[in-house]
Amino acid sequence: MKSFRIYLPAYLFLLPALSLFILFMFVPILSGLKLSFQRWSFDGAKWVGFSNYAKIFHDSVFWDSLRTTVVYTVFTVFFGIVISLIIAFLMDPIAGKLQSFFKAAYYLPSVAPIVIISVLWGWLYNPSFGLLNYLLEQIGLEPVLWLGDPNIALYSIIMMTLAVSQGPSILILVAALGGIPKDYQEAATIDGANGLQETFHIKLPLLKPALLYLAIVNTVGSFQVFAPIYMMTGGGPNGSTTTIGFLIYENGFKKFDFGVASAQAVILLILVMIIAVIQFKYLSNDVEY
Amino acid sequence: MFSIRIAKIYAFTSTALLTIIGCCMLLPFYWMVINSLKPATSVIRMPPDLSFYHLTWENYEKLFADSIVSLWTFNSFLIAICGMFGNVIICSMAGYAFAKKNFPGKRMLFWFVMSIMMTSTQVIMIPLFMLIRDMGLLNSYWGLILPVLVSPFAVFMTKQFMQSIPNELIAAAQIDGSSEWFIYWKIILPLSKPVLAIVAIFSFITQWNDFLWPLLATESREMRTLQVGVSSMQLQNVNYGLVLAGSVWTMIPVVLLFVSFQRFFVRGITIGAVKG
């Protein structure tokens, strides 16, 4: 009894947060799992075993959405990191106030709500009065149906994501670059390394922990993408931009097929966890410095 | 000497390049602000009209002529502020327990909180929707606020920071006979101001910008948040000038916060990702 009284304050401090986590995040995960084995109709829920999953695996729409999600994730994560790296390397040699100014300017688009982003990019991509087609016209090229062509729409959304959401990645990489001890660079210079060698053989390997963090966080985020799809294309044209996150929304809140939508959500969660674990295993060889 | 000169050239080229890329990136935002202040027809003009001529408040007057926009703004502020206080107080209590207390199950509970970081509204939207519906909270402020009061991120941040507070301070207060709550409220919280500021700003912006949950949890026009309201204006394709004015309006609080607390952003984002 005595030991319980010692530990009581700690549990009391945890109680409010833990109860909210359990009620609004953990319980929904479990009940989502339950829902995925049920079918809902007007007279309530019925257990249907794995039939929701069987339905999904035989549905080409699901496989298409999985492919779309993977393409979206691979492009946004890989090129996002490449772009952020380039910008971080450009910011690294700039000192003091000017660097802070650039950091702020490059971060700004990342705090803009998705509504703003979709209004702006809706204008850039507009087929009749959009800026991009106007520029193409000026250099004598054919206009492009940025969001209307099934072969292009997904890449248009990828391009938009790449342009507007690199803020956090840039800040993290600039901070990581700034944290590399200057002696390393001096030693390399004395040994006769040029700028490129220094970048690829000294700085990049030392950035590995930051890059690993970005790869995991951005993959987990990209894999669950919803709002840009909802706002820009509504999953179209021809379902070419329907990601898993958007498909769950459509099945759940447009077709009211909670069972199938929940099964898709369970698959999404499992995929996200597998990817994160794999990335962590393969990319993390601890760098010490 | 030679290498110093190279370094200077490198810094100069970097500055020039960053300026050009930055201008391209920010140009659409400038277009949005300037065109929200112009007659609706100027939006479709090509080449884009970026001049300061013919500025008017017309779009904003029309926007606020519909009193629903003020209501949406109020809803958004209410949710963002409640979410902010929830994160700052509830999560810092948990962070304190994880940082400074020892108790059975600590590792397991912390791991539990961290693993929740992987989930998102996208994964739990259907069961969460049904839960809130069964609680009778759909289309109410409670339904919008309760799920956003805590985040694993805020627990992690406060825990990391509070670990650096010396144990001696707490021990001294305990010898003086201070209560547990007094120690947390009067000693730990004031010392944690820097991290609490970060948590406050991030959770305000996250809640202000949140889109999916308010979209699902509200039915009537009156309960919408600014994000959902303005996006519905955009999807219905009403007057484009109005949409631009609405968009600028949704971004003002975020930009003001960002500009005034810029240094907290840099620290908040780099915490956890970079050693040391």
Coordinates of C-alpha atoms in Angstrom, one line a residue:
Chain A
M1 CA 0.0 0.0 0.0
K2 CA 2.9 2.3 0.8
S3 CA 4.5 2.0 -2.6
F4 CA 1.2 2.8 -4.3
R5 CA 1.1 6.1 -2.4
I6 CA 4.6 7.0 -3.6
Y7 CA 3.7 6.4 -7.2
L8 CA 0.2 7.9 -7.0
P9 CA 1.2 11.5 -8.0
A10 CA 3.0 10.3 -11.2
Y11 CA -0.1 8.4 -12.3
L12 CA -2.3 11.4 -11.4
F13 CA -0.1 13.6 -13.6
L14 CA -0.5 11.1 -16.4
L15 CA -4.1 10.5 -16.0
P16 CA -5.7 13.3 -18.1
A17 CA -3.4 12.9 -21.1
L18 CA -3.5 9.1 -21.0
S19 CA -7.3 9.0 -20.8
L20 CA -7.6 11.3 -23.8
F21 CA -5.1 9.3 -25.8
I22 CA -6.8 6.1 -25.0
L23 CA -10.3 7.4 -25.6
F24 CA -9.7 9.3 -28.8
M25 CA -6.8 7.5 -30.4
F26 CA -6.3 4.0 -29.0
V27 CA -10.0 3.0 -28.7
P28 CA -10.7 4.2 -32.3
I29 CA -7.8 2.1 -33.6
L30 CA -9.2 -1.0 -31.9
S31 CA -12.8 -0.3 -32.9
G32 CA -11.6 0.3 -36.4
L33 CA -10.1 -3.1 -36.3
K34 CA -13.5 -4.5 -35.1
L35 CA -15.4 -2.5 -37.8
S36 CA -13.2 -4.0 -40.5
F37 CA -14.6 -7.4 -39.8
Q38 CA -18.2 -6.2 -39.8
R39 CA -20.7 -5.0 -42.4
W40 CA -23.0 -2.1 -41.6
S41 CA -26.6 -1.9 -42.7
F42 CA -29.7 -0.2 -41.4
D43 CA -30.4 -3.0 -38.9
G44 CA -26.9 -2.7 -37.3
A45 CA -23.6 -4.4 -37.6
K46 CA -23.1 -8.0 -38.7
W47 CA -19.9 -10.0 -38.4
V48 CA -18.6 -11.0 -41.8
G49 CA -15.1 -12.3 -41.1
F50 CA -12.5 -11.4 -43.7
S51 CA -14.9 -10.6 -46.4
N52 CA -14.2 -6.9 -46.4
Y53 CA -10.5 -7.7 -46.8
A54 CA -11.3 -10.2 -49.6
K55 CA -13.4 -7.5 -51.3
I56 CA -10.5 -5.0 -51.1
F57 CA -7.9 -7.4 -52.4
H58 CA -10.1 -8.2 -55.4
D59 CA -10.8 -4.6 -56.1
S60 CA -8.6 -3.0 -58.8
V61 CA -9.6 0.5 -57.4
F62 CA -7.7 -0.4 -54.2
W63 CA -4.6 -1.6 -56.0
D64 CA -4.6 1.5 -58.2
S65 CA -4.9 3.7 -55.1
L66 CA -2.0 1.8 -53.5
R67 CA 0.1 2.4 -56.5
T68 CA -0.9 6.1 -56.6
T69 CA 0.0 6.4 -52.9
V70 CA 3.4 4.7 -53.4
V71 CA 4.2 6.9 -56.4
Y72 CA 3.2 10.0 -54.5
T73 CA 5.2 9.0 -51.5
V74 CA 8.3 8.0 -53.3
F75 CA 8.4 11.2 -55.4
T76 CA 7.5 13.6 -52.6
V77 CA 9.9 12.1 -50.0
F78 CA 12.9 11.5 -52.3
F79 CA 12.8 14.8 -54.3
G80 CA 11.6 16.6 -51.2
I81 CA 14.8 15.6 -49.4
V82 CA 17.0 16.4 -52.4
I83 CA 15.5 19.8 -52.8
S84 CA 15.8 20.5 -49.1
L85 CA 19.4 19.3 -49.1
I86 CA 20.3 21.7 -52.0
I87 CA 18.6 24.6 -50.3
A88 CA 20.2 23.7 -46.9
F89 CA 23.7 23.6 -48.5
L90 CA 23.0 27.0 -50.1
M91 CA 22.0 28.4 -46.7
D92 CA 24.9 26.9 -44.8
P93 CA 27.6 29.4 -45.8
I94 CA 25.4 32.4 -45.2
A95 CA 25.8 33.9 -41.7
G96 CA 23.7 35.4 -39.0
K97 CA 20.6 37.6 -39.7
L98 CA 20.5 36.9 -43.4
Q99 CA 20.3 33.2 -42.8
S100 CA 17.5 33.6 -40.3
F101 CA 15.7 35.7 -42.9
F102 CA 16.0 33.0 -45.5
K103 CA 15.0 30.3 -43.1
A104 CA 11.8 32.3 -42.3
A105 CA 11.0 33.0 -46.0
Y106 CA 11.4 29.4 -47.0
Y107 CA 9.4 28.2 -44.0
L108 CA 6.5 30.5 -44.6
P109 CA 4.7 28.4 -47.3
S110 CA 4.7 25.4 -44.9
V111 CA 2.5 27.2 -42.3
A112 CA -0.1 28.1 -45.0
P113 CA -3.3 26.1 -44.6
I114 CA -4.1 23.7 -47.4
V115 CA -7.0 25.9 -48.4
I116 CA -4.6 28.7 -49.3
I117 CA -2.3 26.3 -51.1
S118 CA -5.2 24.9 -53.2
V119 CA -6.4 28.4 -54.1
L120 CA -2.9 29.5 -55.2
W121 CA -2.1 26.3 -57.1
G122 CA -5.6 26.2 -58.5
W123 CA -4.7 29.5 -60.1
L124 CA -1.2 28.4 -61.3
Y125 CA -2.7 25.2 -62.8
N126 CA -5.8 26.8 -64.2
P127 CA -6.1 25.7 -67.9
S128 CA -7.6 29.0 -69.1
F129 CA -6.1 31.8 -66.9
G130 CA -3.4 30.0 -65.0
L131 CA 0.1 31.3 -64.8
L132 CA 1.9 28.1 -65.8
N133 CA 0.0 27.8 -69.1
Y134 CA 0.5 31.5 -69.7
L135 CA 4.3 31.0 -69.3
L136 CA 4.3 27.9 -71.6
E137 CA 2.4 29.9 -74.2
Q138 CA 5.0 32.7 -74.0
I139 CA 7.8 30.3 -74.9
G140 CA 5.7 28.8 -77.6
L141 CA 4.6 25.5 -76.0
E142 CA 1.2 23.8 -76.0
P143 CA -0.9 24.4 -72.9
V144 CA -1.1 21.5 -70.4
L145 CA -4.2 20.2 -68.6
W146 CA -2.4 20.2 -65.3
L147 CA -5.2 18.7 -63.2
G148 CA -7.4 17.5 -66.0
D149 CA -5.2 15.0 -67.7
P150 CA -5.2 11.5 -65.9
N151 CA -1.5 11.0 -66.9
I152 CA -0.4 14.3 -65.4
A153 CA -2.7 15.2 -62.5
L154 CA -0.8 13.1 -59.9
Y155 CA 2.5 14.6 -60.9
S156 CA 1.0 18.1 -60.7
I157 CA 0.0 17.4 -57.1
I158 CA 3.4 16.0 -56.3
M159 CA 5.0 19.1 -57.8
M160 CA 2.7 21.3 -55.6
T161 CA 3.6 19.3 -52.5
L162 CA 7.3 19.6 -53.3
A163 CA 7.0 23.4 -53.7
V164 CA 5.1 24.1 -50.6
S165 CA 6.1 21.7 -47.8
Q166 CA 9.8 21.7 -47.5
G167 CA 10.0 24.2 -44.7
P168 CA 10.6 21.8 -41.8
S169 CA 13.0 19.6 -43.8
I170 CA 15.1 22.7 -44.7
L171 CA 15.2 23.9 -41.1
I172 CA 16.3 20.5 -39.8
L173 CA 19.0 20.1 -42.4
V174 CA 20.4 23.6 -41.9
A175 CA 20.5 23.0 -38.2
A176 CA 22.2 19.6 -38.7
L177 CA 24.8 21.2 -41.1
G178 CA 25.5 23.9 -38.6
G179 CA 26.1 21.3 -36.0
I180 CA 28.9 19.6 -37.9
P181 CA 32.2 20.5 -36.0
K182 CA 34.3 22.9 -38.1
D183 CA 37.5 20.9 -37.3
Y184 CA 36.2 18.1 -39.7
Q185 CA 36.1 20.6 -42.6
E186 CA 39.5 22.1 -41.7
A187 CA 41.0 18.6 -41.5
A188 CA 39.6 17.7 -44.9
T189 CA 40.8 20.9 -46.5
I190 CA 44.3 20.4 -45.1
D191 CA 44.2 16.9 -46.5
G192 CA 43.5 18.5 -49.9
A193 CA 39.8 17.7 -50.3
N194 CA 37.9 20.0 -52.5
G195 CA 34.4 21.4 -51.9
L196 CA 32.6 18.6 -53.6
Q197 CA 34.6 15.8 -51.8
E198 CA 33.9 17.6 -48.6
T199 CA 30.2 17.7 -49.3
F200 CA 29.8 14.1 -50.4
H201 CA 32.3 12.3 -48.1
I202 CA 32.1 14.3 -44.9
K203 CA 29.0 16.3 -44.7
L204 CA 26.4 13.9 -46.2
P205 CA 27.4 10.9 -44.0
L206 CA 27.2 13.1 -41.0
L207 CA 23.7 14.2 -42.0
K208 CA 22.5 10.6 -41.8
P209 CA 20.6 10.9 -38.6
A210 CA 18.7 14.0 -39.8
L211 CA 18.1 12.4 -43.2
L212 CA 16.8 9.2 -41.5
Y213 CA 14.4 11.2 -39.4
L214 CA 13.1 13.1 -42.4
A215 CA 12.7 10.0 -44.5
I216 CA 10.6 8.3 -41.8
V217 CA 8.5 11.3 -40.8
N218 CA 7.9 12.4 -44.4
T219 CA 7.0 8.9 -45.6
V220 CA 4.6 8.3 -42.7
G221 CA 3.0 11.7 -43.5
S222 CA 2.9 11.3 -47.3
F223 CA 1.5 7.8 -47.2
Q224 CA -1.6 9.2 -45.5
V225 CA -2.1 12.2 -47.8
F226 CA -5.7 13.4 -47.9
A227 CA -6.4 17.2 -48.0
P228 CA -4.4 18.2 -51.1
I229 CA -6.3 15.4 -53.1
Y230 CA -9.6 16.4 -51.7
M231 CA -9.1 20.1 -52.5
M232 CA -7.3 19.9 -55.9
T233 CA -8.8 16.9 -57.8
G234 CA -11.3 15.1 -55.6
G235 CA -9.5 11.9 -56.6
G236 CA -10.0 12.4 -60.3
P237 CA -9.7 12.6 -63.2
N238 CA -10.6 8.9 -63.7
G239 CA -9.5 8.1 -60.2
S240 CA -5.9 8.8 -61.2
T241 CA -5.2 10.8 -58.0
T242 CA -7.1 8.6 -55.6
T243 CA -4.8 7.7 -52.7
I244 CA -5.6 5.3 -49.9
G245 CA -6.3 8.2 -47.5
F246 CA -8.8 9.6 -50.0
L247 CA -10.3 6.2 -50.8
I248 CA -11.0 5.6 -47.1
Y249 CA -12.8 9.0 -46.9
E250 CA -14.8 8.2 -50.1
N251 CA -15.8 4.7 -49.0
G252 CA -16.7 5.9 -45.5
F253 CA -18.4 9.2 -46.0
K254 CA -19.6 9.1 -49.6
K255 CA -20.7 5.5 -49.9
F256 CA -21.1 4.9 -46.1
D257 CA -19.4 1.5 -46.4
F258 CA -17.8 1.7 -43.0
G259 CA -16.6 -1.9 -43.0
V260 CA -14.6 -1.7 -46.2
A261 CA -13.3 1.8 -45.3
S262 CA -12.2 0.5 -41.9
A263 CA -10.4 -2.5 -43.5
Q264 CA -8.6 -0.1 -45.8
A265 CA -7.6 2.1 -42.8
V266 CA -6.2 -1.0 -41.0
I267 CA -4.2 -1.9 -44.1
L268 CA -3.0 1.7 -44.3
L269 CA -1.9 1.7 -40.7
I270 CA -0.1 -1.6 -41.0
L271 CA 1.7 -0.5 -44.2
V272 CA 2.8 2.8 -42.5
M273 CA 4.2 0.8 -39.6
I274 CA 6.0 -1.7 -41.7
I275 CA 7.6 1.1 -43.8
A276 CA 8.7 3.0 -40.8
V277 CA 10.3 -0.1 -39.2
I278 CA 12.1 -1.1 -42.4
Q279 CA 13.5 2.4 -42.9
F280 CA 14.6 2.5 -39.4
K281 CA 16.4 -0.9 -39.6
Y282 CA 18.1 -0.3 -42.9
L283 CA 19.0 3.4 -42.7
S284 CA 20.1 3.6 -39.1
N285 CA 23.7 2.9 -38.5
D286 CA 24.3 5.3 -35.7
V287 CA 26.7 8.1 -36.6
E288 CA 28.7 9.4 -33.6
Y289 CA 30.5 12.6 -33.6
Chain B
M1 CA 43.7 33.5 -48.5
F2 CA 42.6 31.8 -51.6
S3 CA 40.1 29.6 -49.7
I4 CA 38.6 32.7 -48.0
R5 CA 38.0 34.2 -51.3
I6 CA 36.3 31.1 -52.6
A7 CA 34.1 31.0 -49.4
K8 CA 33.0 34.6 -50.1
I9 CA 32.1 33.8 -53.7
Y10 CA 30.2 30.7 -52.6
A11 CA 28.3 32.7 -50.0
F12 CA 27.5 35.4 -52.5
T13 CA 26.2 33.0 -55.2
S14 CA 24.2 31.2 -52.5
T15 CA 22.5 34.4 -51.5
A16 CA 21.7 35.3 -55.1
L17 CA 20.3 31.9 -55.8
L18 CA 18.3 31.7 -52.6
T19 CA 16.8 35.2 -53.3
I20 CA 15.7 34.2 -56.8
I21 CA 14.1 30.9 -55.7
G22 CA 12.6 32.5 -52.7
C23 CA 10.9 35.2 -54.9
C24 CA 9.5 32.6 -57.2
M25 CA 8.1 30.8 -54.2
L26 CA 6.6 33.8 -52.6
L27 CA 5.2 35.4 -55.8
P28 CA 1.9 33.4 -55.7
F29 CA 1.3 34.6 -52.2
Y30 CA 1.9 38.2 -53.3
W31 CA -0.5 37.6 -56.2
M32 CA -3.1 36.3 -53.8
V33 CA -2.9 39.3 -51.4
I34 CA -2.9 41.9 -54.2
N35 CA -5.7 40.3 -56.1
S36 CA -7.9 40.0 -53.1
L37 CA -7.8 43.8 -53.1
K38 CA -8.9 44.1 -56.7
P39 CA -12.2 43.7 -58.5
A40 CA -13.0 40.0 -59.0
T41 CA -12.5 40.2 -62.8
S42 CA -8.8 41.0 -62.4
V43 CA -8.1 37.5 -61.2
I44 CA -8.5 36.0 -64.7
R45 CA -6.3 38.6 -66.3
M46 CA -3.2 37.4 -68.2
P47 CA -0.4 38.4 -67.8
P48 CA -1.3 38.5 -64.1
D49 CA -2.0 41.9 -62.7
L50 CA 0.5 42.5 -59.9
S51 CA 0.3 46.3 -59.8
F52 CA -1.0 48.5 -57.0
Y53 CA -3.6 50.2 -59.1
H54 CA -7.4 50.0 -58.6
L55 CA -7.1 48.6 -55.0
T56 CA -10.4 48.3 -53.3
W57 CA -11.9 46.7 -50.1
E58 CA -14.8 45.4 -52.1
N59 CA -14.1 41.7 -51.7
Y60 CA -13.6 42.0 -48.0
E61 CA -16.8 44.0 -47.6
K62 CA -18.7 41.3 -49.4
L63 CA -17.0 38.6 -47.4
F64 CA -18.0 40.1 -44.1
A65 CA -21.4 41.1 -45.3
D66 CA -22.3 37.5 -44.7
S67 CA -22.1 37.2 -40.9
I68 CA -21.3 33.5 -41.1
V69 CA -17.6 34.4 -41.8
S70 CA -17.2 36.0 -38.4
L71 CA -18.8 33.0 -36.8
W72 CA -16.4 30.6 -38.7
T73 CA -13.5 32.8 -37.4
F74 CA -14.8 32.6 -33.9
N75 CA -15.1 28.8 -34.2
S76 CA -11.6 28.5 -35.5
F77 CA -10.2 30.7 -32.7
L78 CA -12.1 28.8 -30.0
I79 CA -10.9 25.4 -31.2
A80 CA -7.3 26.5 -31.7
I81 CA -7.1 28.2 -28.3
C82 CA -8.7 25.3 -26.4
G83 CA -6.4 22.9 -28.3
M84 CA -3.4 25.1 -27.3
F85 CA -4.3 25.2 -23.6
G86 CA -5.0 21.5 -23.6
N87 CA -1.6 20.7 -25.2
V88 CA 0.3 23.1 -22.9
I89 CA -1.3 21.9 -19.6
I90 CA -2.4 18.3 -20.1
C91 CA 0.6 17.3 -22.1
S92 CA 3.2 19.1 -19.9
M93 CA 1.8 17.2 -16.9
A94 CA 2.4 13.9 -18.7
G95 CA 5.8 15.2 -19.9
Y96 CA 6.7 16.0 -16.3
A97 CA 5.7 12.6 -15.0
F98 CA 7.8 10.9 -17.8
A99 CA 10.8 13.2 -17.2
K100 CA 11.0 13.4 -13.4
K101 CA 9.0 10.5 -11.8
N102 CA 9.8 6.9 -11.5
F103 CA 6.9 4.4 -11.5
P104 CA 6.1 0.9 -12.7
G105 CA 5.2 0.8 -16.4
K106 CA 6.9 4.0 -17.2
R107 CA 8.7 2.7 -20.3
M108 CA 5.7 0.9 -21.6
L109 CA 3.4 3.9 -21.2
F110 CA 5.9 6.2 -22.9
W111 CA 6.3 3.8 -25.7
F112 CA 2.5 3.6 -26.0
V113 CA 2.3 7.4 -26.3
M114 CA 5.1 7.6 -28.9
S115 CA 3.6 4.9 -31.0
I116 CA 0.4 6.9 -31.3
M117 CA 2.4 9.4 -33.3
M118 CA 2.1 7.1 -36.3
T119 CA -1.6 7.3 -36.5
S120 CA -3.4 10.2 -38.0
T121 CA -7.0 11.3 -38.5
Q122 CA -6.9 9.6 -41.9
V123 CA -6.4 6.2 -40.2
I124 CA -9.0 6.6 -37.4
M125 CA -11.5 8.9 -39.1
I126 CA -14.4 6.3 -39.3
P127 CA -14.2 4.9 -35.8
L128 CA -13.5 8.4 -34.3
F129 CA -16.5 9.7 -36.2
M130 CA -18.7 6.9 -34.9
L131 CA -17.4 7.4 -31.3
I132 CA -18.2 11.1 -31.4
R133 CA -21.5 10.4 -32.9
D134 CA -22.4 7.8 -30.3
M135 CA -21.4 10.3 -27.6
G136 CA -23.9 12.7 -29.1
L137 CA -21.1 15.3 -29.8
L138 CA -21.3 15.5 -33.5
N139 CA -21.7 19.0 -34.8
S140 CA -20.8 20.5 -31.4
Y141 CA -17.8 22.3 -30.0
W142 CA -17.0 19.4 -27.7
G143 CA -16.8 17.1 -30.6
L144 CA -14.4 19.4 -32.3
I145 CA -12.2 20.1 -29.3
L146 CA -12.0 16.9 -27.2
P147 CA -10.0 14.9 -29.8
V148 CA -7.4 17.7 -30.3
L149 CA -6.6 18.4 -26.6
V150 CA -3.5 16.2 -26.5
S151 CA -0.8 15.2 -28.9
P152 CA 2.1 12.8 -28.5
F153 CA 4.4 15.4 -30.0
A154 CA 3.7 17.8 -27.1
V155 CA 4.3 15.1 -24.5
F156 CA 7.6 14.3 -26.2
M157 CA 8.8 17.9 -26.4
T158 CA 7.9 18.8 -22.8
K159 CA 9.5 15.6 -21.5
Q160 CA 12.8 16.2 -23.4
F161 CA 13.0 19.8 -22.0
M162 CA 12.0 18.9 -18.4
Q163 CA 14.7 16.3 -18.2
S164 CA 17.3 19.1 -18.1
I165 CA 15.7 20.7 -15.1
P166 CA 18.0 19.9 -12.1
N167 CA 16.5 17.3 -9.7
E168 CA 17.9 19.3 -6.7
L169 CA 15.3 22.0 -7.3
I170 CA 12.5 19.4 -6.9
A171 CA 14.2 17.8 -3.9
A172 CA 14.6 21.1 -2.2
A173 CA 10.9 21.9 -2.7
Q174 CA 9.9 18.5 -1.3
I175 CA 12.0 19.1 1.8
D176 CA 10.2 22.4 2.3
G177 CA 7.0 20.4 2.3
S178 CA 5.6 21.7 -1.0
S179 CA 2.8 19.7 -2.5
E180 CA 3.2 17.8 -5.8
W181 CA 0.9 20.2 -7.6
F182 CA 2.8 23.2 -6.2
I183 CA 6.1 21.8 -7.5
Y184 CA 4.7 21.3 -11.0
W185 CA 2.8 24.5 -11.2
K186 CA 5.1 26.9 -9.4
I187 CA 8.6 25.4 -10.2
I188 CA 8.5 23.2 -13.2
L189 CA 6.1 25.2 -15.4
P190 CA 7.8 28.6 -15.0
L191 CA 11.1 27.0 -15.8
S192 CA 9.7 25.3 -18.9
K193 CA 8.4 28.5 -20.6
P194 CA 10.6 28.1 -23.7
V195 CA 9.3 24.7 -24.5
L196 CA 5.7 25.6 -23.6
A197 CA 5.9 28.5 -26.0
I198 CA 6.9 26.1 -28.8
V199 CA 4.1 23.7 -27.9
A200 CA 1.6 26.5 -27.7
I201 CA 2.5 28.0 -31.1
F202 CA 2.6 24.6 -32.9
S203 CA -0.7 23.4 -31.5
F204 CA -2.4 26.6 -32.2
I205 CA -1.3 26.5 -35.9
T206 CA -2.0 22.8 -36.2
Q207 CA -5.6 23.3 -34.9
W208 CA -6.1 26.5 -36.9
N209 CA -5.0 24.7 -40.1
D210 CA -6.8 21.4 -39.4
F211 CA -9.1 20.4 -42.2
L212 CA -10.2 16.7 -42.1
W213 CA -11.6 16.5 -38.6
P214 CA -13.7 19.7 -38.7
L215 CA -14.9 18.6 -42.2
L216 CA -16.2 15.3 -40.8
A217 CA -17.4 16.5 -37.4
T218 CA -19.5 19.4 -38.5
E219 CA -22.8 19.2 -40.3
S220 CA -24.4 22.7 -40.1
R221 CA -22.9 25.7 -41.8
E222 CA -22.8 27.5 -38.4
M223 CA -20.4 24.9 -36.9
R224 CA -17.8 25.0 -39.6
T225 CA -14.3 26.3 -39.0
L226 CA -12.8 29.0 -41.2
Q227 CA -10.8 26.3 -43.2
V228 CA -13.8 24.2 -44.0
G229 CA -16.0 27.2 -44.7
V230 CA -13.6 28.9 -47.1
S231 CA -12.8 25.6 -48.8
S232 CA -16.5 25.0 -49.4
M233 CA -16.7 28.5 -50.9
Q234 CA -13.9 27.5 -53.2
L235 CA -15.2 24.1 -54.2
Q236 CA -18.6 25.7 -54.9
N237 CA -16.8 28.2 -57.1
V238 CA -18.5 31.3 -56.0
N239 CA -17.0 34.6 -56.8
Y240 CA -13.2 34.2 -57.1
G241 CA -12.4 37.6 -55.5
L242 CA -14.4 36.5 -52.4
V243 CA -12.4 33.2 -52.2
L244 CA -9.1 35.1 -52.4
A245 CA -10.3 37.5 -49.6
G246 CA -11.4 34.6 -47.5
S247 CA -8.1 32.8 -48.1
V248 CA -6.0 35.8 -47.0
W249 CA -8.2 36.1 -44.0
T250 CA -7.6 32.5 -42.9
M251 CA -3.8 33.0 -43.2
I252 CA -3.5 36.3 -41.3
P253 CA -3.3 34.8 -37.8
V254 CA -0.9 32.2 -38.8
V255 CA 1.4 34.7 -40.5
L256 CA 1.3 37.0 -37.6
L257 CA 2.2 34.2 -35.1
F258 CA 4.9 33.0 -37.4
V259 CA 6.5 36.4 -37.8
S260 CA 6.4 37.3 -34.1
F261 CA 7.6 33.9 -32.9
Q262 CA 9.9 32.9 -35.7
R263 CA 12.8 31.7 -33.4
F264 CA 10.5 29.3 -31.6
F265 CA 9.6 27.7 -34.9
V266 CA 13.3 27.0 -35.7
R267 CA 13.9 25.5 -32.3
G268 CA 10.6 23.5 -32.2
I269 CA 11.2 21.8 -35.5
T270 CA 14.8 21.0 -34.9
I271 CA 14.3 19.5 -31.4
G272 CA 14.3 15.8 -31.6
A273 CA 15.7 15.6 -35.1
V274 CA 19.2 16.9 -34.4
K275 CA 21.5 15.8 -31.7
G276 CA 22.9 18.2 -29.2

